[in-house]
Short mmCIF file of C-alpha atoms in Angstrom, two decimals:
data_model
loop_
_atom_site.label_atom_id
_atom_site.label_comp_id
_atom_site.label_asym_id
_atom_site.label_seq_id
_atom_site.Cartn_x
_atom_site.Cartn_y
_atom_site.Cartn_z
CA MET A 1 148.26 93.68 -39.16
CA ALA A 2 146.53 92.15 -36.18
CA ASP A 3 148.48 91.18 -33.09
CA ALA A 4 149.39 87.48 -32.99
CA PRO A 5 147.17 85.43 -30.69
CA ASP A 6 148.57 84.66 -27.27
CA GLN A 7 149.19 81.08 -28.32
CA ALA A 8 152.17 79.48 -29.96
CA PRO A 9 151.64 77.72 -33.27
CA ALA A 10 151.52 73.95 -33.29
CA GLY A 11 154.91 72.37 -32.88
CA ALA A 12 156.51 75.49 -31.38
CA SER A 13 158.38 75.44 -28.09
CA VAL A 14 156.58 77.04 -25.17
CA ASP A 15 158.38 78.09 -22.02
CA ALA A 16 156.56 76.55 -19.06
CA PRO A 17 157.52 75.47 -15.57
CA ASP A 18 159.61 72.33 -15.87
CA HIS A 19 158.87 70.38 -12.71
CA ALA A 20 161.60 67.88 -13.45
CA LYS A 21 164.15 70.68 -13.61
CA GLU A 22 162.79 72.26 -10.45
CA GLU A 23 162.95 68.99 -8.53
CA GLY A 24 166.46 68.34 -9.82
CA ARG A 25 167.78 71.78 -8.95
CA GLY A 26 170.79 71.40 -6.69
CA LEU A 27 171.63 67.87 -7.80
CA ALA A 28 175.29 67.33 -8.63
CA THR A 29 175.83 66.78 -12.35
CA ASP A 30 179.49 67.68 -12.86
CA PHE A 31 181.79 64.85 -11.78
CA SER A 32 184.94 66.02 -13.52
CA ARG A 33 186.53 66.85 -10.13
CA THR A 34 184.57 64.78 -7.66
CA MET A 35 183.65 61.16 -7.10
CA SER A 36 180.59 59.77 -8.86
CA TYR A 37 178.38 56.77 -8.15
CA GLY A 38 180.17 54.71 -10.77
CA GLY A 39 183.55 55.81 -9.48
CA TYR A 40 182.75 54.90 -5.88
CA LEU A 41 181.53 51.44 -6.89
CA GLN A 42 184.28 51.01 -9.50
CA LEU A 43 181.62 49.99 -11.98
CA ASP A 44 184.06 50.04 -14.89
CA THR A 45 186.03 47.28 -13.16
CA LEU A 46 182.96 45.37 -12.00
CA LEU A 47 181.12 45.42 -15.32
CA SER A 48 184.21 44.60 -17.34
CA ALA A 49 184.62 41.28 -15.51
CA GLN A 50 181.87 39.50 -17.47
CA ASN A 51 183.67 38.13 -20.51
CA PRO A 52 181.91 35.21 -22.22
CA LEU A 53 184.21 32.82 -24.09
CA SER A 54 181.54 31.96 -26.64
CA ASP A 55 178.95 33.84 -28.66
CA LYS A 56 176.08 31.94 -27.00
CA HIS A 57 173.37 34.11 -25.49
CA ASP A 58 173.08 32.35 -22.12
CA GLU A 59 176.75 32.35 -21.19
CA LEU A 60 176.46 35.93 -19.92
CA LEU A 61 173.59 34.84 -17.65
CA PHE A 62 175.75 32.00 -16.33
CA ILE A 63 178.65 34.34 -15.56
CA VAL A 64 176.52 37.06 -13.97
CA ILE A 65 174.74 34.61 -11.65
CA HIS A 66 178.04 33.23 -10.40
CA HIS A 67 179.52 36.70 -9.97
CA VAL A 68 176.47 37.73 -7.95
CA GLN A 69 176.81 34.66 -5.76
CA GLU A 70 180.52 35.27 -5.18
CA LEU A 71 179.82 38.87 -4.14
CA TRP A 72 177.20 37.73 -1.64
CA MET A 73 179.60 35.06 -0.34
CA LYS A 74 182.24 37.73 0.24
CA LEU A 75 179.81 39.49 2.58
CA ILE A 76 178.76 36.23 4.25
CA ILE A 77 182.38 35.42 5.07
CA ARG A 78 182.89 38.79 6.69
CA GLU A 79 179.69 38.48 8.74
CA LEU A 80 180.56 34.96 9.91
CA GLU A 81 184.07 35.99 10.92
CA VAL A 82 182.72 38.91 12.94
CA ALA A 83 179.95 36.80 14.49
CA THR A 84 182.48 34.16 15.56
CA ALA A 85 184.71 36.80 17.17
CA CYS A 86 181.69 38.28 18.99
CA VAL A 87 180.61 34.90 20.36
CA ARG A 88 184.18 34.34 21.53
CA ALA A 89 183.99 37.70 23.34
CA ASP A 90 180.55 36.96 24.89
CA ASP A 91 179.12 39.86 22.87
CA LEU A 92 176.04 38.22 21.42
CA ARG A 93 173.92 41.10 20.12
CA PRO A 94 176.19 41.99 17.18
CA ALA A 95 176.70 38.27 16.58
CA PHE A 96 172.95 37.80 16.25
CA LYS A 97 172.72 40.72 13.83
CA GLY A 98 175.45 39.28 11.63
CA MET A 99 173.98 35.77 11.68
CA ALA A 100 170.52 37.08 10.81
CA ARG A 101 172.04 39.02 7.92
CA VAL A 102 173.73 35.87 6.60
CA SER A 103 170.42 33.98 6.70
CA ARG A 104 168.82 36.71 4.61
CA ILE A 105 171.69 36.75 2.15
CA GLN A 106 171.19 33.03 1.71
CA ARG A 107 167.66 33.76 0.53
CA GLN A 108 169.14 35.94 -2.19
CA LEU A 109 171.41 33.06 -3.19
CA VAL A 110 168.39 30.76 -3.45
CA GLU A 111 166.67 33.32 -5.69
CA ALA A 112 169.76 33.37 -7.91
CA TRP A 113 169.23 29.67 -8.69
CA ASP A 114 165.67 30.51 -9.72
CA VAL A 115 167.02 32.92 -12.32
CA LEU A 116 169.62 30.43 -13.55
CA SER A 117 166.92 27.78 -13.94
CA THR A 118 165.48 29.78 -16.84
CA MET A 119 168.40 28.37 -18.84
CA THR A 120 167.47 25.15 -20.64
CA PRO A 121 169.75 22.12 -21.11
CA ALA A 122 170.24 23.08 -24.75
CA ASP A 123 171.19 26.63 -23.73
CA TYR A 124 173.82 25.36 -21.31
CA LEU A 125 175.23 22.66 -23.57
CA SER A 126 175.77 25.26 -26.29
CA PHE A 127 178.65 26.79 -24.30
CA ARG A 128 179.55 24.15 -21.68
CA ASP A 129 182.73 23.13 -23.48
CA VAL A 130 184.32 26.56 -22.96
CA LEU A 131 184.22 26.03 -19.18
CA GLY A 132 186.93 23.39 -19.36
CA GLN A 133 187.41 21.93 -15.86
CA SER A 134 186.20 25.04 -14.03
CA SER A 135 183.47 24.22 -11.53
CA GLY A 136 181.68 25.75 -8.57
CA PHE A 137 183.36 23.02 -6.53
CA GLN A 138 186.50 25.14 -6.83
CA SER A 139 184.99 28.28 -5.29
CA TRP A 140 187.31 29.16 -2.42
CA GLN A 141 184.71 31.49 -0.91
CA TYR A 142 182.16 28.69 -0.75
CA ARG A 143 184.81 26.53 0.90
CA MET A 144 185.56 29.30 3.39
CA MET A 145 181.88 29.58 4.31
CA GLU A 146 181.74 25.86 5.04
CA ILE A 147 184.93 26.02 7.10
CA LEU A 148 183.69 28.94 9.19
CA LEU A 149 180.50 26.99 9.89
CA GLY A 150 182.49 23.94 10.96
CA ALA A 151 183.15 21.70 7.93
CA ARG A 152 186.56 20.07 8.12
CA ASP A 153 187.84 17.99 5.20
CA GLU A 154 191.50 18.20 4.14
CA PHE A 155 190.63 17.07 0.63
CA MET A 156 188.57 20.21 0.07
CA LEU A 157 191.72 22.34 0.37
CA LYS A 158 193.47 20.61 -2.54
CA PRO A 159 191.87 22.60 -5.39
CA HIS A 160 193.53 25.71 -3.93
CA ALA A 161 197.03 24.30 -3.37
CA HIS A 162 198.36 26.19 -6.41
CA ASP A 163 197.77 29.52 -4.60
CA ALA A 164 199.96 29.75 -1.50
CA ALA A 165 198.38 32.92 -0.10
CA LEU A 166 194.86 31.60 -0.54
CA THR A 167 195.78 28.23 0.94
CA ALA A 168 197.24 29.99 3.97
CA ARG A 169 194.01 31.94 4.50
CA LEU A 170 191.87 28.83 4.24
CA ARG A 171 194.24 26.90 6.49
CA GLN A 172 194.09 29.56 9.17
CA ALA A 173 190.31 29.27 9.29
CA PHE A 174 190.54 25.48 9.06
CA ASP A 175 192.79 25.33 12.13
CA SER A 176 190.70 27.80 14.16
CA PRO A 177 187.52 27.18 16.16
CA SER A 178 184.37 27.44 14.06
CA LEU A 179 181.33 29.50 14.97
CA TYR A 180 179.76 26.37 16.45
CA GLN A 181 182.79 25.40 18.52
CA GLU A 182 182.95 28.94 19.91
CA SER A 183 179.23 28.68 20.72
CA LEU A 184 179.79 25.46 22.67
CA ARG A 185 182.67 27.06 24.55
CA LEU A 186 180.35 29.92 25.45
CA LEU A 187 177.85 27.42 26.86
CA ALA A 188 180.59 25.99 29.05
CA ARG A 189 181.58 29.46 30.28
CA ARG A 190 177.95 30.00 31.27
CA GLY A 191 177.96 26.87 33.42
CA ILE A 192 176.29 24.47 30.97
CA ALA A 193 177.95 21.05 31.00
CA VAL A 194 179.69 20.40 27.68
CA PRO A 195 182.05 17.41 27.33
CA ASP A 196 185.75 18.33 27.63
CA GLY A 197 186.52 16.29 24.53
CA VAL A 198 184.26 18.59 22.50
CA LEU A 199 185.56 21.80 24.05
CA ASN A 200 189.21 20.86 23.59
CA ARG A 201 188.88 19.13 20.24
CA ASP A 202 191.50 20.05 17.67
CA PRO A 203 189.60 22.54 15.47
CA ALA A 204 191.06 20.89 12.36
CA THR A 205 189.23 17.63 13.10
CA PRO A 206 185.61 17.13 12.01
CA HIS A 207 182.87 17.60 14.59
CA ALA A 208 180.84 14.47 15.24
CA GLU A 209 177.45 14.50 16.93
CA ASP A 210 177.89 14.15 20.68
CA GLU A 211 175.22 13.08 23.15
CA GLY A 212 176.64 15.38 25.82
CA VAL A 213 176.20 18.36 23.51
CA VAL A 214 172.60 17.32 22.81
CA ARG A 215 171.95 17.32 26.56
CA ALA A 216 173.58 20.76 26.88
CA TRP A 217 171.26 22.25 24.29
CA GLU A 218 168.32 20.44 25.91
CA VAL A 219 169.04 22.30 29.15
CA ILE A 220 168.87 25.59 27.28
CA TYR A 221 165.68 24.76 25.38
CA ARG A 222 163.91 23.50 28.49
CA ASN A 223 164.95 26.62 30.43
CA SER A 224 164.76 29.19 27.67
CA ALA A 225 163.64 32.04 29.94
CA GLN A 226 166.67 31.50 32.18
CA HIS A 227 169.11 31.19 29.27
CA PHE A 228 167.33 33.36 26.74
CA ASP A 229 170.39 34.72 24.92
CA LEU A 230 171.80 31.19 24.55
CA TYR A 231 168.39 30.03 23.37
CA GLU A 232 168.43 32.83 20.79
CA LEU A 233 171.95 31.79 19.79
CA ALA A 234 170.71 28.26 19.17
CA GLU A 235 167.87 29.49 16.99
CA GLU A 236 170.16 31.80 15.01
CA LEU A 237 172.41 28.81 14.33
CA VAL A 238 169.43 26.75 13.20
CA ASP A 239 168.36 29.60 10.90
CA LEU A 240 171.84 29.62 9.38
CA GLU A 241 171.88 25.92 8.69
CA ASP A 242 168.29 25.87 7.47
CA ALA A 243 169.05 28.64 4.96
CA PHE A 244 172.28 26.94 3.89
CA GLN A 245 170.47 23.66 3.29
CA GLN A 246 167.79 25.41 1.25
CA TRP A 247 170.55 26.93 -0.89
CA ARG A 248 172.14 23.48 -1.32
CA PHE A 249 168.80 21.90 -2.21
CA ARG A 250 168.00 24.57 -4.80
CA HIS A 251 171.48 24.08 -6.22
CA VAL A 252 170.80 20.35 -6.64
CA THR A 253 167.44 20.85 -8.35
CA THR A 254 168.81 23.54 -10.66
CA VAL A 255 171.78 21.42 -11.72
CA GLU A 256 169.54 18.39 -12.29
CA ARG A 257 167.14 20.51 -14.32
CA VAL A 258 169.94 21.86 -16.52
CA ILE A 259 172.39 18.97 -16.92
CA GLY A 260 170.53 15.93 -15.62
CA MET A 261 172.80 13.24 -14.22
CA ARG A 262 175.88 14.19 -16.25
CA THR A 263 179.31 14.34 -14.62
CA GLY A 264 180.21 17.84 -13.43
CA THR A 265 182.70 19.97 -15.39
CA GLY A 266 185.19 19.67 -12.53
CA GLY A 267 185.01 15.87 -12.55
CA SER A 268 182.52 15.42 -9.69
CA ALA A 269 179.54 13.09 -9.87
CA GLY A 270 177.35 16.13 -10.44
CA VAL A 271 173.89 15.80 -8.94
CA ALA A 272 174.83 12.68 -6.96
CA TYR A 273 177.70 14.59 -5.32
CA LEU A 274 175.49 17.55 -4.47
CA ARG A 275 172.80 15.31 -2.98
CA ARG A 276 175.33 13.79 -0.56
CA ALA A 277 176.09 17.30 0.70
CA LEU A 278 172.46 17.60 1.80
CA GLU A 279 173.07 14.84 4.34
CA ARG A 280 175.82 16.76 6.15
CA ARG A 281 174.97 18.93 9.14
CA PHE A 282 177.05 21.72 10.65
CA PHE A 283 175.20 21.71 13.98
CA PRO A 284 173.73 18.19 14.30
CA GLU A 285 172.85 18.39 17.99
CA LEU A 286 170.55 21.36 17.41
CA TRP A 287 168.44 19.17 15.14
CA THR A 288 168.55 16.09 17.35
CA VAL A 289 167.46 18.04 20.43
CA ARG A 290 164.17 18.91 18.75
CA GLY A 291 163.04 15.33 19.09
CA ARG A 292 163.85 15.34 22.82
CA LEU A 293 161.65 18.21 23.88
#
């Protein structure tokens, strides 16, 4: 009987170098006694939080988008709190890094609206009733972002009155100087004339545009080489507000595209309410000064 040819028959297994195995040699694969990727990120907890109340296909999209936005807002809040503390301590470099990060996160939030806009009015109306009175208006993290940037409106705290611990956290930020107020105090410490009424304003009262503050920023913009870090601070603040306004605008257009001019689930005027928010500025003098240069 002749020797078999040095070739395996069709369909037979042939031992050959397995590059995938070679490249994976040394990779951890047994996580029975050590922490895994999913364990570190607590993915079981995270991925179990999306629980649609209907059997409609697009409700999961709606929940995921809002979860993603809340996660990004959690990071924004931390970065704004740290940036405010750094400005208060005259330590601007880490403040700039945090503010720049927030501006980039806002771009991700804008992109999230683009994904949500793939949902048609019919898609949304198929499950809207299960939302009850829940509304993005009630997001405490969104409210905290606005407060840290300088928004002050007692009414906006009311949706959270049922939660004492949460109300206390919001109130603490509400009664503390915002990032902008700390920035103006820094200008004064650097010898730039800022009105005493602005510097000593009760942080819980709304900031109104002040001509003296416009002039203070004008000094910095006209002498940017001399006050370069303050000039950079001003531009970082403008970036923040610009990105925030883009997020607000995309929110308006997405809501109008999906629900038209209907009243919001939380009882707001819907699109009309959101459009009014576009008219509010956190740092009005930084926009006014541009027309003075």
